[in-house]
mmCIF file of C-alpha atoms in Angstrom:
data_model
loop_
_atom_site.group_PDB
_atom_site.id
_atom_site.type_symbol
_atom_site.label_atom_id
_atom_site.label_comp_id
_atom_site.label_asym_id
_atom_site.label_seq_id
_atom_site.Cartn_x
_atom_site.Cartn_y
_atom_site.Cartn_z
ATOM 1 C CA MET A 120 32.073 1.010 9.400
ATOM 2 C CA SER A 121 32.915 2.542 6.030
ATOM 3 C CA LEU A 122 31.227 1.697 2.758
ATOM 4 C CA GLU A 123 33.271 -0.368 0.322
ATOM 5 C CA LEU A 124 32.236 -0.212 -3.318
ATOM 6 C CA THR A 125 33.336 -2.744 -5.910
ATOM 7 C CA ALA A 126 35.553 -1.614 -8.774
ATOM 8 C CA GLU A 127 32.524 -1.784 -11.091
ATOM 9 C CA GLU A 128 30.401 0.350 -8.749
ATOM 10 C CA ARG A 129 33.157 2.934 -8.404
ATOM 11 C CA ALA A 130 33.547 3.115 -12.172
ATOM 12 C CA ILE A 131 29.812 3.620 -12.690
ATOM 13 C CA ALA A 132 29.609 6.300 -9.982
ATOM 14 C CA ALA A 133 32.497 8.199 -11.550
ATOM 15 C CA GLY A 134 30.540 8.808 -14.744
ATOM 16 C CA SER A 135 28.434 11.810 -15.704
ATOM 17 C CA ASP A 136 25.254 10.200 -17.010
ATOM 18 C CA GLY A 137 21.952 9.308 -15.326
ATOM 19 C CA THR A 138 23.143 5.874 -14.254
ATOM 20 C CA ALA A 139 26.143 7.424 -12.502
ATOM 21 C CA MET A 140 23.845 9.847 -10.721
ATOM 22 C CA ALA A 141 21.671 6.960 -9.506
ATOM 23 C CA MET A 142 24.687 4.986 -8.293
ATOM 24 C CA ARG A 143 25.986 8.006 -6.354
ATOM 25 C CA ILE A 144 22.578 8.484 -4.701
ATOM 26 C CA VAL A 145 22.500 4.851 -3.581
ATOM 27 C CA ALA A 146 26.123 4.938 -2.385
ATOM 28 C CA ASP A 147 25.652 8.182 -0.440
ATOM 29 C CA SER A 148 22.492 6.767 1.157
ATOM 30 C CA ALA A 149 24.398 3.640 2.150
ATOM 31 C CA ARG A 150 27.109 5.751 3.811
ATOM 32 C CA LEU A 151 24.498 7.679 5.787
ATOM 33 C CA LEU A 152 22.844 4.424 6.872
ATOM 34 C CA GLY A 153 26.128 2.832 7.907
ATOM 35 C CA ALA A 154 25.889 0.022 5.351
ATOM 36 C CA PRO A 155 29.202 -1.757 4.660
ATOM 37 C CA ARG A 156 28.439 -2.492 1.018
ATOM 38 C CA LEU A 157 25.829 -2.456 -1.721
ATOM 39 C CA ILE A 158 23.967 -5.610 -2.692
ATOM 40 C CA PRO A 159 22.394 -6.563 -6.031
ATOM 41 C CA ILE A 160 18.602 -6.477 -6.198
ATOM 42 C CA ALA A 161 16.226 -8.566 -8.295
ATOM 43 C CA SER A 162 13.437 -6.002 -8.721
ATOM 44 C CA ALA A 163 12.006 -2.691 -7.589
ATOM 45 C CA HIS A 164 8.601 -1.158 -6.976
ATOM 46 C CA ILE A 165 8.645 2.602 -7.457
ATOM 47 C CA ASP A 166 6.592 4.927 -5.255
ATOM 48 C CA GLY A 167 8.335 8.089 -6.473
ATOM 49 C CA ALA A 168 6.194 8.573 -9.600
ATOM 50 C CA LEU A 169 3.356 10.197 -7.629
ATOM 51 C CA TYR A 170 3.357 13.954 -8.219
ATOM 52 C CA HIS A 171 3.960 15.999 -5.054
ATOM 53 C CA GLY A 172 5.602 18.982 -6.731
ATOM 54 C CA ASP A 173 7.637 20.030 -9.730
ATOM 55 C CA SER A 174 10.965 18.902 -8.236
ATOM 56 C CA GLY A 175 9.957 15.247 -8.539
ATOM 57 C CA THR A 176 9.102 15.656 -12.209
ATOM 58 C CA LEU A 177 12.334 17.512 -12.940
ATOM 59 C CA PHE A 178 14.365 14.855 -11.100
ATOM 60 C CA ALA A 179 12.847 12.046 -13.186
ATOM 61 C CA GLU A 180 13.329 13.989 -16.409
ATOM 62 C CA ARG A 181 16.979 14.611 -15.550
ATOM 63 C CA LEU A 182 17.479 10.863 -15.211
ATOM 64 C CA VAL A 183 15.843 10.393 -18.626
ATOM 65 C CA GLU A 184 18.008 13.102 -20.192
ATOM 66 C CA GLY A 185 21.063 11.325 -18.798
ATOM 67 C CA GLY A 186 20.111 8.139 -20.610
ATOM 68 C CA ALA A 187 19.243 6.168 -17.478
ATOM 69 C CA ARG A 188 17.197 2.965 -17.662
ATOM 70 C CA VAL A 189 16.154 0.590 -14.933
ATOM 71 C CA ALA A 190 18.458 -2.409 -14.580
ATOM 72 C CA VAL A 191 15.866 -4.696 -12.980
ATOM 73 C CA ARG A 192 12.140 -5.295 -13.249
ATOM 74 C CA SER A 193 10.473 -2.160 -11.888
ATOM 75 C CA THR A 194 6.733 -1.761 -11.384
ATOM 76 C CA LEU A 195 5.092 1.581 -10.643
ATOM 77 C CA ASN A 196 2.930 2.540 -7.704
ATOM 78 C CA VAL A 197 -0.070 4.833 -8.153
ATOM 79 C CA GLY A 198 0.315 8.106 -10.024
ATOM 80 C CA ALA A 199 -1.675 11.326 -9.696
ATOM 81 C CA LEU A 200 -3.796 10.742 -12.814
ATOM 82 C CA ASP A 201 -6.169 8.016 -13.951
ATOM 83 C CA LEU A 202 -4.696 7.383 -17.374
ATOM 84 C CA THR A 203 -7.443 4.834 -18.150
ATOM 85 C CA GLY A 204 -10.106 7.554 -18.073
ATOM 86 C CA CYS A 205 -12.332 5.683 -15.609
ATOM 87 C CA SER A 206 -12.543 8.546 -13.118
ATOM 88 C CA ARG A 207 -12.274 12.317 -13.258
ATOM 89 C CA VAL A 208 -9.277 13.783 -11.443
ATOM 90 C CA ARG A 209 -9.796 17.416 -10.425
ATOM 91 C CA LEU A 210 -6.089 18.267 -10.643
ATOM 92 C CA GLU A 211 -5.751 21.567 -12.523
ATOM 93 C CA GLU A 212 -2.967 22.987 -14.661
ATOM 94 C CA PRO A 213 -0.059 23.442 -14.339
ATOM 95 C CA ALA A 214 0.038 20.614 -11.764
ATOM 96 C CA ARG A 215 -1.872 18.291 -14.089
ATOM 97 C CA GLY A 216 0.649 18.704 -16.874
ATOM 98 C CA MET A 217 3.573 18.214 -14.529
ATOM 99 C CA ALA A 218 1.979 15.036 -13.137
ATOM 100 C CA ARG A 219 1.560 13.670 -16.660
ATOM 101 C CA ARG A 220 5.177 14.551 -17.511
ATOM 102 C CA MET A 221 6.301 12.717 -14.392
ATOM 103 C CA MET A 222 4.386 9.564 -15.276
ATOM 104 C CA GLU A 223 5.783 9.704 -18.813
ATOM 105 C CA ALA A 224 9.346 10.102 -17.528
ATOM 106 C CA TYR A 225 9.071 6.904 -15.512
ATOM 107 C CA ARG A 226 7.787 5.095 -18.584
ATOM 108 C CA LYS A 227 10.857 6.288 -20.495
ATOM 109 C CA LEU A 228 13.070 4.989 -17.687
ATOM 110 C CA GLY A 229 11.778 1.509 -18.504
ATOM 111 C CA CYS A 230 9.343 1.009 -15.638
ATOM 112 C CA GLU A 231 6.272 -1.181 -16.142
ATOM 113 C CA GLN A 232 3.062 0.819 -16.423
ATOM 114 C CA SER A 233 1.403 -1.081 -13.585
ATOM 115 C CA TRP A 234 0.251 1.976 -11.578
ATOM 116 C CA THR A 235 -0.898 -0.078 -8.618
ATOM 117 C CA CYS A 236 -0.130 -0.184 -4.909
ATOM 118 C CA ALA A 237 -0.677 -3.974 -4.995
ATOM 119 C CA PRO A 238 1.971 -5.137 -7.498
ATOM 120 C CA TYR A 239 2.060 -8.508 -5.740
ATOM 121 C CA GLN A 240 -1.474 -9.115 -7.039
ATOM 122 C CA ALA A 241 -0.468 -8.028 -10.535
ATOM 123 C CA GLY A 242 2.193 -10.700 -10.987
ATOM 124 C CA HIS A 243 5.200 -9.015 -9.327
ATOM 125 C CA ARG A 244 6.079 -11.569 -6.656
ATOM 126 C CA PRO A 245 9.782 -11.927 -5.872
ATOM 127 C CA ALA A 246 10.921 -15.274 -4.510
ATOM 128 C CA PRO A 247 11.513 -15.847 -0.778
ATOM 129 C CA GLY A 248 14.916 -14.627 0.352
ATOM 130 C CA THR A 249 15.336 -12.368 -2.686
ATOM 131 C CA ASP A 250 16.687 -8.856 -2.128
ATOM 132 C CA VAL A 251 14.564 -6.153 -3.755
ATOM 133 C CA ALA A 252 14.044 -2.401 -3.381
ATOM 134 C CA TRP A 253 10.363 -1.619 -2.961
ATOM 135 C CA GLY A 254 8.597 1.599 -2.079
ATOM 136 C CA GLU A 255 4.980 2.117 -0.879
ATOM 137 C CA SER A 256 4.399 1.037 2.698
ATOM 138 C CA ASN A 257 1.779 -1.676 2.110
ATOM 139 C CA ALA A 258 3.739 -3.199 -0.760
ATOM 140 C CA VAL A 259 6.885 -3.263 1.376
ATOM 141 C CA VAL A 260 5.245 -5.011 4.313
ATOM 142 C CA PHE A 261 3.496 -7.531 2.061
ATOM 143 C CA CYS A 262 6.720 -8.243 0.166
ATOM 144 C CA ASN A 263 8.654 -8.871 3.384
ATOM 145 C CA SER A 264 5.975 -10.630 5.380
ATOM 146 C CA VAL A 265 3.788 -12.610 2.988
ATOM 147 C CA LEU A 266 6.228 -13.245 0.133
ATOM 148 C CA GLY A 267 9.322 -13.575 2.310
ATOM 149 C CA ALA A 268 11.468 -11.392 0.034
ATOM 150 C CA ARG A 269 13.716 -8.735 1.617
ATOM 151 C CA THR A 270 13.356 -4.986 1.314
ATOM 152 C CA ASN A 271 13.514 -1.886 3.438
ATOM 153 C CA ARG A 272 10.952 0.893 3.173
ATOM 154 C CA TYR A 273 12.477 2.724 0.209
ATOM 155 C CA GLY A 274 11.252 6.271 -0.191
ATOM 156 C CA ASP A 275 11.083 8.707 -3.075
ATOM 157 C CA PHE A 276 13.509 8.890 -4.938
ATOM 158 C CA LEU A 277 15.920 6.340 -3.592
ATOM 159 C CA ASP A 278 13.636 3.665 -5.032
ATOM 160 C CA ILE A 279 14.282 4.633 -8.676
ATOM 161 C CA ALA A 280 17.991 5.127 -7.969
ATOM 162 C CA CYS A 281 18.151 1.537 -6.701
ATOM 163 C CA ALA A 282 16.243 0.337 -9.762
ATOM 164 C CA ILE A 283 18.641 2.067 -12.171
ATOM 165 C CA SER A 284 21.820 1.038 -10.366
ATOM 166 C CA GLY A 285 20.532 -2.465 -9.623
ATOM 167 C CA ARG A 286 21.871 -2.051 -6.087
ATOM 168 C CA ALA A 287 20.629 -1.323 -2.577
ATOM 169 C CA PRO A 288 22.378 -0.575 0.728
ATOM 170 C CA ASP A 289 23.078 -3.725 2.740
ATOM 171 C CA TYR A 290 21.323 -2.868 5.991
ATOM 172 C CA GLY A 291 18.057 -3.280 7.883
ATOM 173 C CA LEU A 292 15.634 -5.923 6.679
ATOM 174 C CA HIS A 293 17.988 -7.118 3.957
ATOM 175 C CA ARG A 294 20.055 -8.741 6.719
ATOM 176 C CA PRO A 295 18.679 -12.033 8.138
ATOM 177 C CA GLU A 296 19.740 -11.156 11.694
ATOM 178 C CA ASN A 297 17.350 -8.185 11.668
ATOM 179 C CA ARG A 298 14.242 -10.170 10.739
ATOM 180 C CA PRO A 299 13.375 -12.262 13.853
ATOM 181 C CA PRO A 300 10.453 -11.053 16.010
ATOM 182 C CA THR A 301 11.077 -9.286 19.301
ATOM 183 C CA LEU A 302 7.461 -9.383 20.508
ATOM 184 C CA VAL A 303 4.338 -11.534 20.432
ATOM 185 C CA PHE A 304 0.957 -10.133 19.391
ATOM 186 C CA ASP A 305 -1.458 -12.672 20.847
ATOM 187 C CA ILE A 306 -5.002 -12.638 19.416
ATOM 188 C CA SER A 307 -6.091 -16.028 20.790
ATOM 189 C CA ALA A 308 -8.659 -14.400 23.122
ATOM 190 C CA LEU A 309 -10.677 -12.960 20.219
ATOM 191 C CA PRO A 310 -13.867 -14.675 19.009
ATOM 192 C CA ALA A 311 -13.476 -17.000 16.041
ATOM 193 C CA ALA A 312 -16.392 -15.301 14.264
ATOM 194 C CA PHE A 313 -14.622 -11.953 14.449
ATOM 195 C CA LEU A 314 -11.326 -13.346 13.152
ATOM 196 C CA ALA A 315 -13.176 -14.921 10.233
ATOM 197 C CA SER A 316 -14.722 -11.573 9.252
ATOM 198 C CA GLU A 317 -13.376 -9.126 6.682
ATOM 199 C CA THR A 318 -13.639 -6.368 9.297
ATOM 200 C CA ALA A 319 -11.101 -7.927 11.624
ATOM 201 C CA TRP A 320 -7.907 -7.503 9.659
ATOM 202 C CA PRO A 321 -7.838 -3.748 9.023
ATOM 203 C CA VAL A 322 -8.771 -3.176 12.679
ATOM 204 C CA LEU A 323 -6.144 -5.597 13.969
ATOM 205 C CA GLY A 324 -3.564 -4.100 11.622
ATOM 206 C CA SER A 325 -4.312 -0.603 12.879
ATOM 207 C CA LEU A 326 -3.956 -1.780 16.483
ATOM 208 C CA TYR A 327 -0.791 -3.718 15.675
ATOM 209 C CA GLY A 328 0.921 -0.766 14.003
ATOM 210 C CA ARG A 329 0.048 1.597 16.826
ATOM 211 C CA GLU A 330 1.296 -0.849 19.458
ATOM 212 C CA VAL A 331 4.546 -2.023 17.832
ATOM 213 C CA GLY A 332 5.754 1.058 15.920
ATOM 214 C CA ASN A 333 8.667 -0.198 13.822
ATOM 215 C CA ALA A 334 9.334 -3.350 15.847
ATOM 216 C CA ILE A 335 8.974 -6.820 14.348
ATOM 217 C CA GLY A 336 6.331 -9.004 15.935
ATOM 218 C CA ILE A 337 4.822 -12.419 15.485
ATOM 219 C CA VAL A 338 1.046 -12.795 15.595
ATOM 220 C CA VAL A 339 -0.170 -15.910 17.390
ATOM 221 C CA GLY A 340 -3.669 -17.271 17.866
ATOM 222 C CA VAL A 341 -4.749 -17.278 14.216
ATOM 223 C CA ARG A 342 -6.886 -20.364 13.789
ATOM 224 C CA ASN A 343 -6.978 -20.527 9.982
ATOM 225 C CA HIS A 344 -5.147 -18.885 7.122
ATOM 226 C CA PRO A 345 -7.103 -15.626 6.645
ATOM 227 C CA GLY A 346 -6.390 -15.330 2.904
ATOM 228 C CA GLU A 347 -4.233 -12.971 0.906
ATOM 229 C CA ASP A 348 -6.676 -10.052 0.866
ATOM 230 C CA ALA A 349 -6.906 -10.172 4.661
ATOM 231 C CA LEU A 350 -3.112 -10.174 4.983
ATOM 232 C CA LYS A 351 -2.996 -7.282 2.523
ATOM 233 C CA ALA A 352 -5.456 -5.308 4.668
ATOM 234 C CA PHE A 353 -3.630 -6.121 7.906
ATOM 235 C CA GLY A 354 -0.234 -5.082 6.576
ATOM 236 C CA ALA A 355 -1.515 -1.893 4.975
ATOM 237 C CA ALA A 356 -3.194 -0.738 8.175
ATOM 238 C CA ALA A 357 -0.145 -1.684 10.267
ATOM 239 C CA ALA A 358 2.219 0.176 7.962
ATOM 240 C CA SER A 359 0.082 3.335 8.066
ATOM 241 C CA SER A 360 -0.686 3.452 11.799
ATOM 242 C CA GLY A 361 2.921 2.471 12.596
ATOM 243 C CA ALA A 362 6.172 2.094 10.695
ATOM 244 C CA VAL A 363 5.840 -1.648 10.199
ATOM 245 C CA GLY A 364 8.026 -3.157 7.494
ATOM 246 C CA LEU A 365 7.747 -6.824 8.471
ATOM 247 C CA PHE A 366 5.427 -8.999 10.544
ATOM 248 C CA HIS A 367 5.174 -12.726 11.047
ATOM 249 C CA ILE A 368 2.040 -14.821 11.646
ATOM 250 C CA ALA A 369 2.484 -18.236 13.207
ATOM 251 C CA ASP A 370 1.559 -21.058 10.814
ATOM 252 C CA VAL A 371 0.785 -18.553 8.038
ATOM 253 C CA THR A 372 3.729 -16.449 6.825
ATOM 254 C CA PRO A 373 6.821 -18.128 5.348
ATOM 255 C CA GLU A 374 9.474 -17.193 7.919
ATOM 256 C CA ALA A 375 7.355 -17.684 11.052
ATOM 257 C CA ALA A 376 8.347 -21.334 11.562
ATOM 258 C CA SER A 377 12.019 -20.307 11.779
ATOM 259 C CA PHE A 378 11.336 -18.411 14.997
ATOM 260 C CA ALA A 379 9.403 -21.025 16.962
ATOM 261 C CA ASP A 380 12.103 -21.229 19.643
ATOM 262 C CA ILE A 381 12.757 -17.493 20.016
ATOM 263 C CA GLU A 382 11.901 -15.960 23.386
ATOM 264 C CA PRO A 383 10.195 -12.592 22.741
ATOM 265 C CA GLN A 384 10.930 -9.555 24.877
ATOM 266 C CA THR A 385 7.275 -8.475 25.064
ATOM 267 C CA THR A 386 3.826 -10.040 24.728
ATOM 268 C CA ILE A 387 0.782 -7.956 23.776
ATOM 269 C CA ARG A 388 -2.419 -9.785 24.673
ATOM 270 C CA VAL A 389 -5.220 -8.472 22.485
ATOM 271 C CA THR A 390 -8.630 -8.325 24.141
ATOM 272 C CA PRO A 391 -12.059 -7.574 22.680
ATOM 273 C CA ASP A 392 -11.939 -4.201 24.469
ATOM 274 C CA LEU A 393 -8.663 -3.306 22.736
ATOM 275 C CA VAL A 394 -10.195 -4.262 19.390
ATOM 276 C CA ALA A 395 -13.326 -2.195 20.057
ATOM 277 C CA ASP A 396 -11.179 0.819 20.909
ATOM 278 C CA ALA A 397 -9.069 0.334 17.762
ATOM 279 C CA ARG A 398 -12.210 0.203 15.660
ATOM 280 C CA ARG A 399 -13.591 3.390 17.227
ATOM 281 C CA ARG A 400 -10.345 5.211 16.483
ATOM 282 C CA LEU A 401 -10.739 4.522 12.774
ATOM 283 C CA SER A 402 -13.879 6.675 12.661
ATOM 284 C CA THR A 403 -13.122 10.398 12.837
ATOM 285 C CA ALA A 404 -16.261 12.009 11.397
ATOM 286 C CA GLN A 405 -18.033 14.477 13.647
ATOM 287 C CA ARG A 406 -21.347 13.845 11.876
ATOM 288 C CA THR A 407 -22.796 10.345 11.718
ATOM 289 C CA ASP A 408 -26.196 11.168 10.199
ATOM 290 C CA ARG A 409 -25.025 11.114 6.576
ATOM 291 C CA ILE A 410 -22.267 10.056 4.224
ATOM 292 C CA ASP A 411 -21.124 11.831 1.070
ATOM 293 C CA ALA A 412 -19.110 9.014 -0.480
ATOM 294 C CA VAL A 413 -17.768 5.516 0.047
ATOM 295 C CA ALA A 414 -14.186 4.663 -0.886
ATOM 296 C CA ILE A 415 -12.735 1.166 -0.990
ATOM 297 C CA GLY A 416 -9.537 -0.240 -2.438
ATOM 298 C CA SER A 417 -6.558 0.855 -0.391
ATOM 299 C CA PRO A 418 -4.611 -1.253 -1.183
ATOM 300 C CA HIS A 419 -6.161 -1.691 -4.615
ATOM 301 C CA LEU A 420 -9.070 -4.101 -4.910
ATOM 302 C CA SER A 421 -8.457 -7.615 -6.161
ATOM 303 C CA LEU A 422 -10.865 -9.492 -8.423
ATOM 304 C CA ASP A 423 -12.052 -11.466 -5.382
ATOM 305 C CA GLU A 424 -12.899 -8.214 -3.627
ATOM 306 C CA PHE A 425 -14.859 -7.045 -6.678
ATOM 307 C CA ASP A 426 -16.726 -10.349 -6.524
ATOM 308 C CA ALA A 427 -17.715 -9.547 -2.941
ATOM 309 C CA LEU A 428 -18.733 -6.000 -3.886
ATOM 310 C CA GLU A 429 -20.971 -7.243 -6.680
ATOM 311 C CA ARG A 430 -22.634 -9.857 -4.466
ATOM 312 C CA LEU A 431 -23.444 -7.256 -1.836
ATOM 313 C CA LEU A 432 -24.581 -4.665 -4.345
ATOM 314 C CA ALA A 433 -26.817 -7.149 -6.202
ATOM 315 C CA GLY A 434 -27.588 -4.680 -8.989
ATOM 316 C CA ARG A 435 -29.080 -2.039 -6.696
ATOM 317 C CA ARG A 436 -28.734 1.680 -7.431
ATOM 318 C CA LEU A 437 -26.409 3.647 -5.162
ATOM 319 C CA ALA A 438 -27.619 6.816 -3.452
ATOM 320 C CA VAL A 439 -24.034 8.002 -2.957
ATOM 321 C CA PRO A 440 -21.069 6.933 -5.083
ATOM 322 C CA VAL A 441 -18.771 4.065 -4.203
ATOM 323 C CA TYR A 442 -15.254 4.855 -5.407
ATOM 324 C CA ALA A 443 -13.644 1.478 -6.071
ATOM 325 C CA CYS A 444 -9.889 1.894 -6.503
ATOM 326 C CA THR A 445 -7.990 -0.772 -8.386
ATOM 327 C CA GLY A 446 -5.149 -1.501 -10.771
ATOM 328 C CA ARG A 447 -5.409 -1.717 -14.517
ATOM 329 C CA HIS A 448 -4.655 -5.455 -14.321
ATOM 330 C CA VAL A 449 -8.009 -5.891 -12.564
ATOM 331 C CA LEU A 450 -9.756 -3.276 -14.698
ATOM 332 C CA SER A 451 -8.970 -5.218 -17.876
ATOM 333 C CA ALA A 452 -10.613 -8.332 -16.436
ATOM 334 C CA LEU A 453 -13.697 -6.334 -15.400
ATOM 335 C CA GLU A 454 -13.993 -4.850 -18.882
ATOM 336 C CA LYS A 455 -13.553 -8.204 -20.589
ATOM 337 C CA ASP A 456 -16.489 -9.676 -18.677
ATOM 338 C CA GLY A 457 -18.728 -6.585 -18.931
ATOM 339 C CA ARG A 458 -18.568 -6.108 -15.178
ATOM 340 C CA ARG A 459 -17.234 -2.565 -15.278
ATOM 341 C CA ARG A 460 -20.287 -1.366 -17.203
ATOM 342 C CA ALA A 461 -22.680 -3.094 -14.779
ATOM 343 C CA LEU A 462 -20.957 -1.577 -11.749
ATOM 344 C CA GLU A 463 -20.987 1.900 -13.257
ATOM 345 C CA ALA A 464 -24.686 1.507 -14.121
ATOM 346 C CA CYS A 465 -25.333 1.082 -10.391
ATOM 347 C CA GLY A 466 -23.464 4.314 -9.631
ATOM 348 C CA ALA A 467 -20.041 2.938 -8.728
ATOM 349 C CA VAL A 468 -16.980 4.883 -9.874
ATOM 350 C CA ILE A 469 -13.992 2.717 -10.713
ATOM 351 C CA VAL A 470 -10.694 4.483 -10.096
ATOM 352 C CA ALA A 471 -7.607 3.012 -11.784
ATOM 353 C CA ASP A 472 -3.926 4.010 -11.750
ATOM 354 C CA THR A 473 -4.431 6.155 -8.649
ATOM 355 C CA CYS A 474 -6.678 6.484 -5.586
ATOM 356 C CA VAL A 475 -8.894 9.045 -3.905
ATOM 357 C CA VAL A 476 -6.513 9.930 -1.065
ATOM 358 C CA VAL A 477 -3.504 10.858 -3.209
ATOM 359 C CA THR A 478 -5.159 13.051 -5.831
ATOM 360 C CA PRO A 479 -8.368 15.166 -5.891
ATOM 361 C CA ILE A 480 -11.191 12.917 -7.073
ATOM 362 C CA LEU A 481 -13.760 13.260 -4.273
ATOM 363 C CA ALA A 482 -16.047 16.296 -4.425
ATOM 364 C CA ASP A 483 -14.578 19.329 -2.672
ATOM 365 C CA ARG A 484 -16.555 19.382 0.606
ATOM 366 C CA ARG A 485 -15.423 21.152 3.744
ATOM 367 C CA ASP A 486 -17.402 18.867 6.059
ATOM 368 C CA GLY A 487 -17.550 15.755 3.872
ATOM 369 C CA VAL A 488 -18.023 12.293 5.374
ATOM 370 C CA LEU A 489 -16.315 9.314 3.773
ATOM 371 C CA MET A 490 -17.149 5.733 4.659
ATOM 372 C CA THR A 491 -14.566 3.016 4.090
ATOM 373 C CA ASN A 492 -13.599 -0.528 5.000
ATOM 374 C CA SER A 493 -9.902 0.264 4.555
ATOM 375 C CA GLY A 494 -7.719 0.818 7.595
ATOM 376 C CA LYS A 495 -5.260 2.702 5.395
ATOM 377 C CA PHE A 496 -7.927 5.021 3.970
ATOM 378 C CA ALA A 497 -9.162 5.625 7.508
ATOM 379 C CA GLN A 498 -5.660 6.727 8.571
ATOM 380 C CA TYR A 499 -4.930 9.013 5.631
ATOM 381 C CA ALA A 500 -8.253 10.353 4.366
ATOM 382 C CA PRO A 501 -8.813 13.075 7.010
ATOM 383 C CA GLY A 502 -5.442 14.702 6.389
ATOM 384 C CA ASN A 503 -5.331 14.159 2.629
ATOM 385 C CA THR A 504 -8.945 14.850 1.643
ATOM 386 C CA GLY A 505 -10.442 16.861 4.495
ATOM 387 C CA TYR A 506 -13.224 14.294 4.848
ATOM 388 C CA GLY A 507 -14.104 12.776 8.183
ATOM 389 C CA VAL A 508 -14.182 8.986 8.149
ATOM 390 C CA LEU A 509 -16.678 6.350 9.208
ATOM 391 C CA TYR A 510 -15.184 2.880 9.302
ATOM 392 C CA GLY A 511 -17.265 -0.215 8.599
ATOM 393 C CA SER A 512 -17.245 -3.562 6.875
ATOM 394 C CA LEU A 513 -17.673 -3.855 3.115
ATOM 395 C CA ALA A 514 -21.293 -4.870 3.760
ATOM 396 C CA ASP A 515 -21.764 -1.751 5.907
ATOM 397 C CA CYS A 516 -20.257 0.390 3.142
ATOM 398 C CA VAL A 517 -22.542 -1.014 0.458
ATOM 399 C CA GLU A 518 -25.721 -0.797 2.543
ATOM 400 C CA SER A 519 -24.841 2.764 3.548
ATOM 401 C CA ALA A 520 -24.188 3.771 -0.058
ATOM 402 C CA VAL A 521 -27.531 2.315 -1.147
ATOM 403 C CA ALA A 522 -29.391 4.005 1.711
ATOM 404 C CA GLY A 523 -27.496 7.283 1.485
ATOM 405 C CA LYS A 524 -26.849 7.274 5.220
ATOM 406 C CA PRO A 525 -24.737 5.258 7.665
ATOM 407 C CA SER A 526 -25.837 1.699 8.244
ATOM 408 C CA PHE A 527 -23.862 -0.602 10.540
ATOM 409 C CA ALA A 528 -24.623 -4.266 10.955
ATOM 410 C CA GLU A 529 -21.527 -6.414 11.399
ATOM 411 C CA PHE A 530 -20.215 -6.225 14.989
ATOM 412 C CA GLY A 531 -21.721 -2.734 15.388
ATOM 413 C CA ARG A 532 -19.756 0.489 15.323
#
């Protein structure tokens, strides 16, 4: 099947400016993917503004020099610097300067300075059935699954090319016939108390992603709506342990009811033993007698999650720092109410615009131990930071940070 461009798309691609370059990138990608056409998009979320090397900065600056501007609403994922000044990033020159140039280039392209991996909690929530082009794995899976919009997992730098051209290849999860589930992930055998806990959803997401890969499943056996933060944690873990771009949860997510009569090819029956094994896999630290830091907020913390952190902390002084990663939309609310100052007085370090696994913020320790309640942090921290991980609930993380050593209460290790 060959790609057919409209007369307008062909005319744009024939130009020599930055918009033409973006259109050609999208069209060439569509040809490689076997898409028959391009489709208009309503918005984009850009993951490509995170500095990984000079080529990314130079690419963005070339688009700017060519006069390109985004054609649709475009929010930005985390960058490599905390532009708010909340936390100290140990990125040295010349990389630091190149990272700043990259972030500035995306501002000049017309992108919103959101700098968060949870744009859906910062007001960017496309309507169900809307075609968009989002990058960042957790944002993609949340957009598809919880919001019911339609996007593929757009990588660097196809995401910004889609945003500038206002188009995306018509393939994959944009097409309704590719969105039904092919398997059932049955959690009805799990205790209700576990499913009601904050711990459950990162663990279940990690297990789900490892079991399904890039398949689309429907989760059954959920007794009550777990809440948006739980769905955020589930999707993030699933998208990092597997290649999940879309999941459904019976009686919870918007498209699930459409597939009530579909006969799945496979059923995965989740047992307490499978959950216990999935939880053990999230902890990789060789030493369990100490921790050097706690990191939470992958995806970025919501205000509700800061509420929970403050209740658990209760004004106590931390023996080791808690790095609380969040977006500037949440930071502004914390500053308005004086909560940022109170958290920092306890020893917490608020990280905005970025997070501790994508840029050097944690102390440089060869045998460091990081504790987290994030399934995504648990997946990526060992490779990205060199720290071993201990996984626990938020309550475990806070008690451990206060004590200066691991403390596990909820459902054990």
